[in-house]
Amino acid sequence: MIEAQVLTTPTGPLALLAREGVLVAAGFTEAPDEMFARLSPGLRSEGLALTADLGHPARAVRDYLDGDLAALDSVALEQPGTPTRQRLLTALREVPPGVTISYAELAERAGLPRTAARAAGSACAQNLIAPFVPCHRILPSTGGFGGYYYGTPVKRWLLTHEKAIAGE
């Protein structure tokens, strides 16, 4: 069974979905079923149930919001992907709070050529576990914020919270 909990954050509701204590999806939505629909058919076949407390993942979010910016790093997670996608997701998770890098730099950190920036962008776009896999820390080399599945205001809030950009 996939268990879900929705937490209140300063930038809106955050749905967390876990299977046996391992996070399989997270995103800024009040509807866990939206995240559930993005999971693989195998995971969806297990069903979805709301819970009052997912334990460690929920505590990590609260700690992150309270200023422990590394708290999300301690949460076990799992998401599908090719070996290249897995390398990109691992490299993403290694970008520390307060730091932003370009898509080309993410590709390099994953052992790919800088020209694989589009592959890096694709990994960010298909990331199922935001902000635990911090695709919000990746910015276009041309400037601006680029896209973000949950909208630029959420991305801006996360980067401001992590002191990667100045508050307004």
CSV table of C-alpha atoms in Angstrom, one decimal:
chain,number,residue,atom,x,y,z
A,1,MET,CA,0.0,0.0,0.0
A,2,ILE,CA,1.2,3.5,-0.9
A,3,GLU,CA,0.6,5.8,2.1
A,4,ALA,CA,0.1,9.6,1.6
A,5,GLN,CA,0.3,12.6,3.8
A,6,VAL,CA,-0.3,16.2,2.9
A,7,LEU,CA,1.7,18.8,4.8
A,8,THR,CA,1.2,22.6,5.0
A,9,THR,CA,4.1,24.7,3.8
A,10,PRO,CA,4.6,28.4,3.3
A,11,THR,CA,4.5,27.8,-0.4
A,12,GLY,CA,1.4,25.6,-0.4
A,13,PRO,CA,0.5,22.0,0.4
A,14,LEU,CA,3.1,19.3,-0.1
A,15,ALA,CA,1.9,15.7,-0.8
A,16,LEU,CA,4.2,12.9,0.3
A,17,LEU,CA,3.7,9.3,-0.9
A,18,ALA,CA,5.7,6.4,0.6
A,19,ARG,CA,5.9,2.7,0.3
A,20,GLU,CA,7.3,0.8,3.3
A,21,GLY,CA,8.9,4.0,4.6
A,22,VAL,CA,10.6,4.9,1.3
A,23,LEU,CA,9.4,8.0,-0.5
A,24,VAL,CA,8.2,7.3,-4.0
A,25,ALA,CA,6.6,10.7,-4.8
A,26,ALA,CA,6.4,14.2,-3.4
A,27,GLY,CA,5.1,17.4,-4.9
A,28,PHE,CA,3.5,20.7,-4.2
A,29,THR,CA,-0.2,19.7,-4.5
A,30,GLU,CA,-3.0,19.2,-2.0
A,31,ALA,CA,-4.2,16.1,-4.0
A,32,PRO,CA,-2.0,13.0,-3.4
A,33,ASP,CA,-3.9,11.2,-6.1
A,34,GLU,CA,-2.3,13.6,-8.6
A,35,MET,CA,1.1,12.3,-7.5
A,36,PHE,CA,-0.2,8.7,-7.4
A,37,ALA,CA,-1.3,9.0,-11.0
A,38,ARG,CA,2.3,9.7,-12.1
A,39,LEU,CA,3.6,6.4,-10.5
A,40,SER,CA,4.3,3.2,-12.4
A,41,PRO,CA,1.4,0.8,-12.9
A,42,GLY,CA,3.0,-1.6,-10.5
A,43,LEU,CA,3.0,0.9,-7.7
A,44,ARG,CA,-0.5,2.1,-8.5
A,45,SER,CA,-1.7,-1.5,-8.3
A,46,GLU,CA,-0.9,-1.4,-4.6
A,47,GLY,CA,-3.5,1.3,-3.8
A,48,LEU,CA,-3.3,4.6,-2.0
A,49,ALA,CA,-4.3,5.4,1.6
A,50,LEU,CA,-4.1,8.6,3.5
A,51,THR,CA,-2.2,8.6,6.8
A,52,ALA,CA,-1.9,11.1,9.6
A,53,ASP,CA,1.8,10.8,9.9
A,54,LEU,CA,4.4,9.2,7.5
A,55,GLY,CA,7.0,9.5,10.2
A,56,HIS,CA,10.6,10.4,9.1
A,57,PRO,CA,9.7,12.0,5.7
A,58,ALA,CA,7.2,14.3,7.4
A,59,ARG,CA,9.6,15.2,10.2
A,60,ALA,CA,12.3,16.0,7.6
A,61,VAL,CA,10.0,18.4,5.8
A,62,ARG,CA,9.2,20.2,9.1
A,63,ASP,CA,12.9,20.3,10.0
A,64,TYR,CA,13.7,21.7,6.5
A,65,LEU,CA,11.0,24.4,6.9
A,66,ASP,CA,12.4,25.2,10.4
A,67,GLY,CA,15.9,25.9,8.9
A,68,ASP,CA,17.7,22.5,8.8
A,69,LEU,CA,18.2,22.7,5.0
A,70,ALA,CA,20.0,19.3,4.9
A,71,ALA,CA,17.1,17.5,6.6
A,72,LEU,CA,15.5,16.2,3.3
A,73,ASP,CA,18.8,14.5,2.4
A,74,SER,CA,18.3,11.8,5.1
A,75,VAL,CA,15.0,10.5,3.6
A,76,ALA,CA,15.2,7.3,1.7
A,77,LEU,CA,13.6,7.5,-1.8
A,78,GLU,CA,13.2,5.6,-5.0
A,79,GLN,CA,12.0,6.5,-8.4
A,80,PRO,CA,12.2,4.8,-11.8
A,81,GLY,CA,14.6,5.6,-14.6
A,82,THR,CA,17.3,4.4,-17.0
A,83,PRO,CA,20.9,4.2,-15.7
A,84,THR,CA,21.5,7.6,-17.2
A,85,ARG,CA,18.4,9.1,-15.5
A,86,GLN,CA,19.5,7.5,-12.2
A,87,ARG,CA,23.0,9.1,-12.5
A,88,LEU,CA,21.3,12.5,-13.2
A,89,LEU,CA,18.9,12.1,-10.2
A,90,THR,CA,21.9,11.1,-7.9
A,91,ALA,CA,23.8,14.1,-9.1
A,92,LEU,CA,20.8,16.3,-8.5
A,93,ARG,CA,20.5,15.1,-4.9
A,94,GLU,CA,24.2,16.0,-4.4
A,95,VAL,CA,23.6,19.7,-5.1
A,96,PRO,CA,23.6,21.2,-1.6
A,97,PRO,CA,21.1,23.7,-0.3
A,98,GLY,CA,22.1,27.3,-1.1
A,99,VAL,CA,23.8,26.3,-4.4
A,100,THR,CA,22.4,26.5,-7.9
A,101,ILE,CA,24.0,25.0,-11.0
A,102,SER,CA,23.1,25.0,-14.7
A,103,TYR,CA,21.6,22.0,-16.6
A,104,ALA,CA,25.0,21.6,-18.4
A,105,GLU,CA,26.8,21.4,-15.1
A,106,LEU,CA,24.3,18.9,-13.8
A,107,ALA,CA,25.0,16.8,-16.9
A,108,GLU,CA,28.8,17.0,-16.2
A,109,ARG,CA,28.3,16.0,-12.5
A,110,ALA,CA,26.4,12.9,-13.7
A,111,GLY,CA,29.4,12.0,-15.9
A,112,LEU,CA,27.8,13.2,-19.2
A,113,PRO,CA,29.1,15.8,-21.6
A,114,ARG,CA,27.9,19.4,-21.1
A,115,THR,CA,26.0,19.0,-24.3
A,116,ALA,CA,23.7,16.6,-22.4
A,117,ALA,CA,22.0,19.6,-20.8
A,118,ARG,CA,18.7,18.6,-22.4
A,119,ALA,CA,18.9,15.1,-20.8
A,120,ALA,CA,19.5,16.9,-17.5
A,121,GLY,CA,16.4,19.1,-18.1
A,122,SER,CA,14.3,16.1,-18.9
A,123,ALA,CA,15.4,14.4,-15.7
A,124,CYS,CA,14.3,17.5,-13.8
A,125,ALA,CA,11.0,17.7,-15.6
A,126,GLN,CA,10.2,14.1,-14.8
A,127,ASN,CA,11.4,14.2,-11.2
A,128,LEU,CA,8.7,12.6,-9.1
A,129,ILE,CA,10.1,13.5,-5.7
A,130,ALA,CA,10.4,17.3,-5.3
A,131,PRO,CA,11.9,19.0,-3.3
A,132,PHE,CA,13.8,15.9,-1.9
A,133,VAL,CA,15.4,15.5,-5.3
A,134,PRO,CA,16.1,19.3,-5.6
A,135,CYS,CA,15.5,20.1,-9.3
A,136,HIS,CA,14.6,23.6,-8.1
A,137,ARG,CA,18.4,24.2,-7.7
A,138,ILE,CA,19.0,23.9,-11.4
A,139,LEU,CA,18.8,27.1,-13.4
A,140,PRO,CA,19.3,27.8,-17.1
A,141,SER,CA,22.8,29.2,-18.0
A,142,THR,CA,21.0,31.9,-20.0
A,143,GLY,CA,19.5,33.4,-16.8
A,144,GLY,CA,16.1,33.4,-15.1
A,145,PHE,CA,14.5,30.5,-13.3
A,146,GLY,CA,13.6,28.2,-16.2
A,147,GLY,CA,10.6,25.9,-15.7
A,148,TYR,CA,9.4,24.1,-12.6
A,149,TYR,CA,6.6,21.6,-12.5
A,150,TYR,CA,5.0,23.3,-9.6
A,151,GLY,CA,5.5,26.9,-10.9
A,152,THR,CA,8.1,29.5,-10.7
A,153,PRO,CA,6.8,31.1,-7.5
A,154,VAL,CA,7.4,27.8,-5.7
A,155,LYS,CA,10.9,27.5,-7.2
A,156,ARG,CA,11.7,31.0,-6.1
A,157,TRP,CA,10.4,30.4,-2.6
A,158,LEU,CA,12.5,27.3,-2.2
A,159,LEU,CA,15.7,29.0,-3.5
A,160,THR,CA,15.0,32.0,-1.2
A,161,HIS,CA,14.4,29.7,1.8
A,162,GLU,CA,17.7,28.0,1.0
A,163,LYS,CA,19.4,31.4,0.6
A,164,ALA,CA,20.5,30.5,-2.9
A,165,ILE,CA,19.0,33.8,-4.0
A,166,ALA,CA,18.3,37.0,-2.1
A,167,GLY,CA,14.9,37.5,-0.6
A,168,GLU,CA,12.7,40.2,-2.1
